[in-house]
GROMACS .gro file of C-alpha atoms in nm:
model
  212
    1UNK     CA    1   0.000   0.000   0.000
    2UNK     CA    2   0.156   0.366  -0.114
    3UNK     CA    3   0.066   0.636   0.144
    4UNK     CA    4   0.094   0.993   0.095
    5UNK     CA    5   0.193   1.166   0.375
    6UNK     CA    6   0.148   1.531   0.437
    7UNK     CA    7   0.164   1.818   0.710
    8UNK     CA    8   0.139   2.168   0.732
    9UNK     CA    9   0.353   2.468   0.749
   10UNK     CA   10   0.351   2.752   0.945
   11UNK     CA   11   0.014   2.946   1.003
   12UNK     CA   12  -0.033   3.308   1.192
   13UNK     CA   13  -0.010   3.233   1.537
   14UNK     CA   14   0.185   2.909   1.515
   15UNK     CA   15   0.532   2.995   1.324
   16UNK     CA   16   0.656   2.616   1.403
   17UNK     CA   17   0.400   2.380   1.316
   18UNK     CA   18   0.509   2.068   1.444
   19UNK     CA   19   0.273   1.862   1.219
   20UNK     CA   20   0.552   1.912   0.930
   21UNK     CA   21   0.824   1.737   1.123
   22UNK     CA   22   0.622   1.454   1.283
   23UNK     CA   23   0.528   1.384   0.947
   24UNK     CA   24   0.936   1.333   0.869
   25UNK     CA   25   1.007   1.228   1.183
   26UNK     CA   26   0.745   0.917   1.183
   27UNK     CA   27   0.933   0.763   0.864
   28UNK     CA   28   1.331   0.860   0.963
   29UNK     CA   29   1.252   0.790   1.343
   30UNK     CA   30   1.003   0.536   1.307
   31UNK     CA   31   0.994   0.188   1.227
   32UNK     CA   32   1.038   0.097   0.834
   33UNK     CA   33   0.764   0.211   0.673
   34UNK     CA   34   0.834   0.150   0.298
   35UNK     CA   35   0.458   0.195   0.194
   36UNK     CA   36   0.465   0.573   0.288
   37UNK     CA   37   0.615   0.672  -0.112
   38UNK     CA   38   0.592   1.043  -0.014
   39UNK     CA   39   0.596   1.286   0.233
   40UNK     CA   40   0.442   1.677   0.160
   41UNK     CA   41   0.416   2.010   0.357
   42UNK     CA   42   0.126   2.185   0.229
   43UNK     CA   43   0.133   2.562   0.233
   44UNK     CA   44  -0.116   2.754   0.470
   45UNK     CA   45  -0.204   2.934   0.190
   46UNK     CA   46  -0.553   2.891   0.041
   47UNK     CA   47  -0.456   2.904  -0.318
   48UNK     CA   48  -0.176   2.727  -0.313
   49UNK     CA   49  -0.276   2.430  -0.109
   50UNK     CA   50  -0.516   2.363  -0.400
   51UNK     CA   51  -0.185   2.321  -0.619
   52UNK     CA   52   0.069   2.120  -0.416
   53UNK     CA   53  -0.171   1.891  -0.279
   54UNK     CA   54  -0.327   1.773  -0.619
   55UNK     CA   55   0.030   1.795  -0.798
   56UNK     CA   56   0.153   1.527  -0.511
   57UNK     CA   57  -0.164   1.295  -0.571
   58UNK     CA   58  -0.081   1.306  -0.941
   59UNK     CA   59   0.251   1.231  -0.918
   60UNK     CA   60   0.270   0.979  -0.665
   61UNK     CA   61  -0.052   0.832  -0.717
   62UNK     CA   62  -0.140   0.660  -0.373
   63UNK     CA   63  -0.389   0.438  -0.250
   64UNK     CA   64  -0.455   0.693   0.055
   65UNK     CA   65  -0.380   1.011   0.225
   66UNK     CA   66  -0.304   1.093   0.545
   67UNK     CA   67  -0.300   1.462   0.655
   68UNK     CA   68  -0.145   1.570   0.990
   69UNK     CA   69  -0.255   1.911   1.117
   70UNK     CA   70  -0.267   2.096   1.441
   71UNK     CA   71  -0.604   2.177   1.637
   72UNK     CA   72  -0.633   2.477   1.860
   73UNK     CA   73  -0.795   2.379   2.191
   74UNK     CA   74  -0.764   1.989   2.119
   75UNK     CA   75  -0.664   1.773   2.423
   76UNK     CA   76  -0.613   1.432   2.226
   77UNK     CA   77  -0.628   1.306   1.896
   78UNK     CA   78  -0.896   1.373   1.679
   79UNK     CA   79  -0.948   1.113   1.365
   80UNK     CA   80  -1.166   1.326   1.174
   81UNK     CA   81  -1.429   1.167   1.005
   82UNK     CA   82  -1.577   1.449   0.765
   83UNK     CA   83  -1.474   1.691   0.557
   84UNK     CA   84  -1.677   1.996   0.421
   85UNK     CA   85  -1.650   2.142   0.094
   86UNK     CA   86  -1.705   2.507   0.289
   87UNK     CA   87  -1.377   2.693   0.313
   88UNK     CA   88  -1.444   2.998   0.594
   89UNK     CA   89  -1.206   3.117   0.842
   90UNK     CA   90  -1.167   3.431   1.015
   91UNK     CA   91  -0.743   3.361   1.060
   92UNK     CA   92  -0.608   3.465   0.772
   93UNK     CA   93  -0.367   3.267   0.553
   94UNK     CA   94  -0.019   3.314   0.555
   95UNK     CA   95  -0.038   3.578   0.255
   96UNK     CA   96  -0.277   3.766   0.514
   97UNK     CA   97  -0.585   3.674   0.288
   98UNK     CA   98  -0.893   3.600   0.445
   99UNK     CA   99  -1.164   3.271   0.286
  100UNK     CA  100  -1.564   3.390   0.385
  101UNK     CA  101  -1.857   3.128   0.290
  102UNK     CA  102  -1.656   2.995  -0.026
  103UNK     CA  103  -1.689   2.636  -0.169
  104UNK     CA  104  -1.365   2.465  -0.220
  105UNK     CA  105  -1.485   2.257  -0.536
  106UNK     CA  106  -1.827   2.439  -0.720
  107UNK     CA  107  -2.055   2.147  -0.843
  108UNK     CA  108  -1.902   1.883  -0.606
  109UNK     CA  109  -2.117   1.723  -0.300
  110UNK     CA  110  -2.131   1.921  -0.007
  111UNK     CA  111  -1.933   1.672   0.245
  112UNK     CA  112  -1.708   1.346   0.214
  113UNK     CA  113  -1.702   1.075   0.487
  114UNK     CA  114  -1.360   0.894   0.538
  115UNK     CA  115  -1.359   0.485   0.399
  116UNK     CA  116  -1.054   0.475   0.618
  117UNK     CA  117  -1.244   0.288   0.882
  118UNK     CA  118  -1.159   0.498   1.182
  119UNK     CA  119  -1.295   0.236   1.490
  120UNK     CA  120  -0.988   0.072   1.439
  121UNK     CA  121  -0.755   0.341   1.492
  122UNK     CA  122  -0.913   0.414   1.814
  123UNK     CA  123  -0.879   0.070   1.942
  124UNK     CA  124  -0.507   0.109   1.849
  125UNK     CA  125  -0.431   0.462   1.986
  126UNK     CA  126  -0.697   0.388   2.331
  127UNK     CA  127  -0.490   0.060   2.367
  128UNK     CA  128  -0.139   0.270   2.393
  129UNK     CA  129  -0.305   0.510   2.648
  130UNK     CA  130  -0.319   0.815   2.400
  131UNK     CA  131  -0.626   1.027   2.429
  132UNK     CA  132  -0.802   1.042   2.096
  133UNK     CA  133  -1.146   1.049   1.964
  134UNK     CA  134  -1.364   1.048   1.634
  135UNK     CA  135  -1.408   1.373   1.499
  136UNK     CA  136  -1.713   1.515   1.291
  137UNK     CA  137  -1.627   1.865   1.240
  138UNK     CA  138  -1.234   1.931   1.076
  139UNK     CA  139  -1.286   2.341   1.118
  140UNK     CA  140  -1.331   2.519   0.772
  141UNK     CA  141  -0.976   2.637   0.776
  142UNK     CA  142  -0.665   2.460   0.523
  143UNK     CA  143  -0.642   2.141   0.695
  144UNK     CA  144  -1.040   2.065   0.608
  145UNK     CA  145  -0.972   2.224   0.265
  146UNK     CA  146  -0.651   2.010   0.178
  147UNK     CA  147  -0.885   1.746   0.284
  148UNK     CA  148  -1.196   1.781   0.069
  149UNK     CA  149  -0.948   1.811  -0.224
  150UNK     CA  150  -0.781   1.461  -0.097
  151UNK     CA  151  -1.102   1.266  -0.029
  152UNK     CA  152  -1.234   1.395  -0.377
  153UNK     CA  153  -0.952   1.338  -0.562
  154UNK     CA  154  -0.936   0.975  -0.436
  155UNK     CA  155  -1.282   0.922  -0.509
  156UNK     CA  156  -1.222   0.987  -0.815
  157UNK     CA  157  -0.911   0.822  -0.874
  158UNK     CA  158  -0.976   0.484  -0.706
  159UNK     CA  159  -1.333   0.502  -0.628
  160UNK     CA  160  -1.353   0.574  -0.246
  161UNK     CA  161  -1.279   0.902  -0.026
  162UNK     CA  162  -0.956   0.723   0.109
  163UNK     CA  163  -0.756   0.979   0.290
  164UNK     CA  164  -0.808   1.100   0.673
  165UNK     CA  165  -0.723   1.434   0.841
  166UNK     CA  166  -0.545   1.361   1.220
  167UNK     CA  167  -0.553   1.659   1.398
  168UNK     CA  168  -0.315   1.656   1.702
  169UNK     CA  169  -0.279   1.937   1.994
  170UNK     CA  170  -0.053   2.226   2.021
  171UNK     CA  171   0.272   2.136   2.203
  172UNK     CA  172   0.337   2.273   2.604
  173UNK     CA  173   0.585   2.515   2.499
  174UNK     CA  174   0.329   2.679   2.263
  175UNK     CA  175   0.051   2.746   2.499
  176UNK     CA  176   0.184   3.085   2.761
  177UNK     CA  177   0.019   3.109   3.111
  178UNK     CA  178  -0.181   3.330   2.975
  179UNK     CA  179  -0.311   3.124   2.673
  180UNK     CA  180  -0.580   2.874   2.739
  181UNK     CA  181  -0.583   2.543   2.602
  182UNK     CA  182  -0.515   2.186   2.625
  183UNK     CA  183  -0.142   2.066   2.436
  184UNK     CA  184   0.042   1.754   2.373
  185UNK     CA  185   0.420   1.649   2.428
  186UNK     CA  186   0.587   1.608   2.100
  187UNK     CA  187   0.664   1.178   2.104
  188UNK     CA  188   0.302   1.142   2.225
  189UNK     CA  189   0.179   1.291   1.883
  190UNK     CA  190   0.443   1.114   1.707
  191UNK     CA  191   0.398   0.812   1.851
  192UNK     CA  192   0.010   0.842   1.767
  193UNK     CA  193   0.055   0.881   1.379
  194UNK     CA  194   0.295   0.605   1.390
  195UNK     CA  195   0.018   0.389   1.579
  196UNK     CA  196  -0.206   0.534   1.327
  197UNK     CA  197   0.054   0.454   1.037
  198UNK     CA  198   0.106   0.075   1.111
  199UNK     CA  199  -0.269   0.018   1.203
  200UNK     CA  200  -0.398   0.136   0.857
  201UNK     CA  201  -0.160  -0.072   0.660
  202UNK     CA  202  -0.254  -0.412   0.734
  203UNK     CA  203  -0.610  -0.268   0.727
  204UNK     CA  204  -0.594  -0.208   0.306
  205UNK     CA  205  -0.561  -0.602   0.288
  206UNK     CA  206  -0.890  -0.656   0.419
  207UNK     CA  207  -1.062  -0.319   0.333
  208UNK     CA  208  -1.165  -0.311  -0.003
  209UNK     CA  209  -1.240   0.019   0.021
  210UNK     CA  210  -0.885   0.188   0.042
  211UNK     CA  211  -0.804  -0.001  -0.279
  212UNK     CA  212  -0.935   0.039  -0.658
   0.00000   0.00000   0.00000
């Protein structure tokens, strides 16, 4: 199974997103994991997320995606289950333009539900005492927008929406005392997407639906 594996750059208010390195980290760190073919930082910029993200599915042609971002206020992992094709946020991007009430793809259905069966992943993750949970609302920011693209471009491409967005808290050392919010240490998150990693893997042998 070919994974493509991607994470995020910088945003305003987070110049070190940590989702870009875990991504890297999980596959130099981690244990062999020959099936993820490539690993991506999409921009947090809304036009050019559009770009990278479908030039990497083209090129590398995968049988899923797997998108790491970072969630504000989130104390565990969230395996996020939908994504909206709504792209509204009041942060701007990191070319300071704003996205109000816009529709990432016009003419395309309004939400996508994961065939990465997510129950699974929870077991996993609940099993190594990591906090995590199933998700039903991704935000309407870049991470739910790269992921609309990837669960419609895989639909299209192998007949399912197989890609999933793991969102994973801020770290400790970016949360001040006078911030509120939950965070997450660094190998905890790490070791989640590598959990996450190995568990869907073995899954695409007896999923048809990650495969063509």
């Amino acid at each position: 199974m070919k994974i493509l594996l991607a994470g995020y750059g910088k945003f305003p208010g987070m110049e070190d997103n940590h989702s870009a390195r875990i991504v890297r980290d999980v596959v130099t760190q981690g244990e062999l994991l020959n099936e993820v073919m490539r690993i991506i930082e999409i921009p947090n910029v809304f036009r050019e997320c559009p770009v990278v993200l479908s030039q990497a599915i083209y090129d590398s042609d995968p049988d899923a995606v797997i998108l790491v971002g970072v969630k504000f206020g989130a104390s565990s992992i969230h395996l996020e289950k939908v994504a909206l094709n709504v792209l509204n946020s009041n942060i701007p991007d990191c070319t300071g333009e704003k996205a109000s009430h816009l529709t990432i793809i016009e003419g395309e259905r309004e939400a996508y539900f994961s065939a990465i069966p997510l129950q699974p992943l929870l077991k996993e993750l609940e099993q190594a005492s990591i906090a995590a949970k199933i998700s039903y609302y991704a935000d309407t920011y870049i991470c739910n927008q790269a992921y609309y693209i990837a669960c419609d471009m895989m639909t299209k491409r192998r007949g399912r929406p197989a890609a999933l967005l793991v969102h994973i808290p801020r770290l400790p050392e970016q949360v001040t005392l006078t911030q509120k919010g939950s965070t997450l240490a660094y190998d905890i998150s790490l070791k989640a997407i590598t959990i996450i990693l190995k568990t869907i893997l073995p899954l695409s042998e007896s999923h048809k639906s990650l495969k063509s």
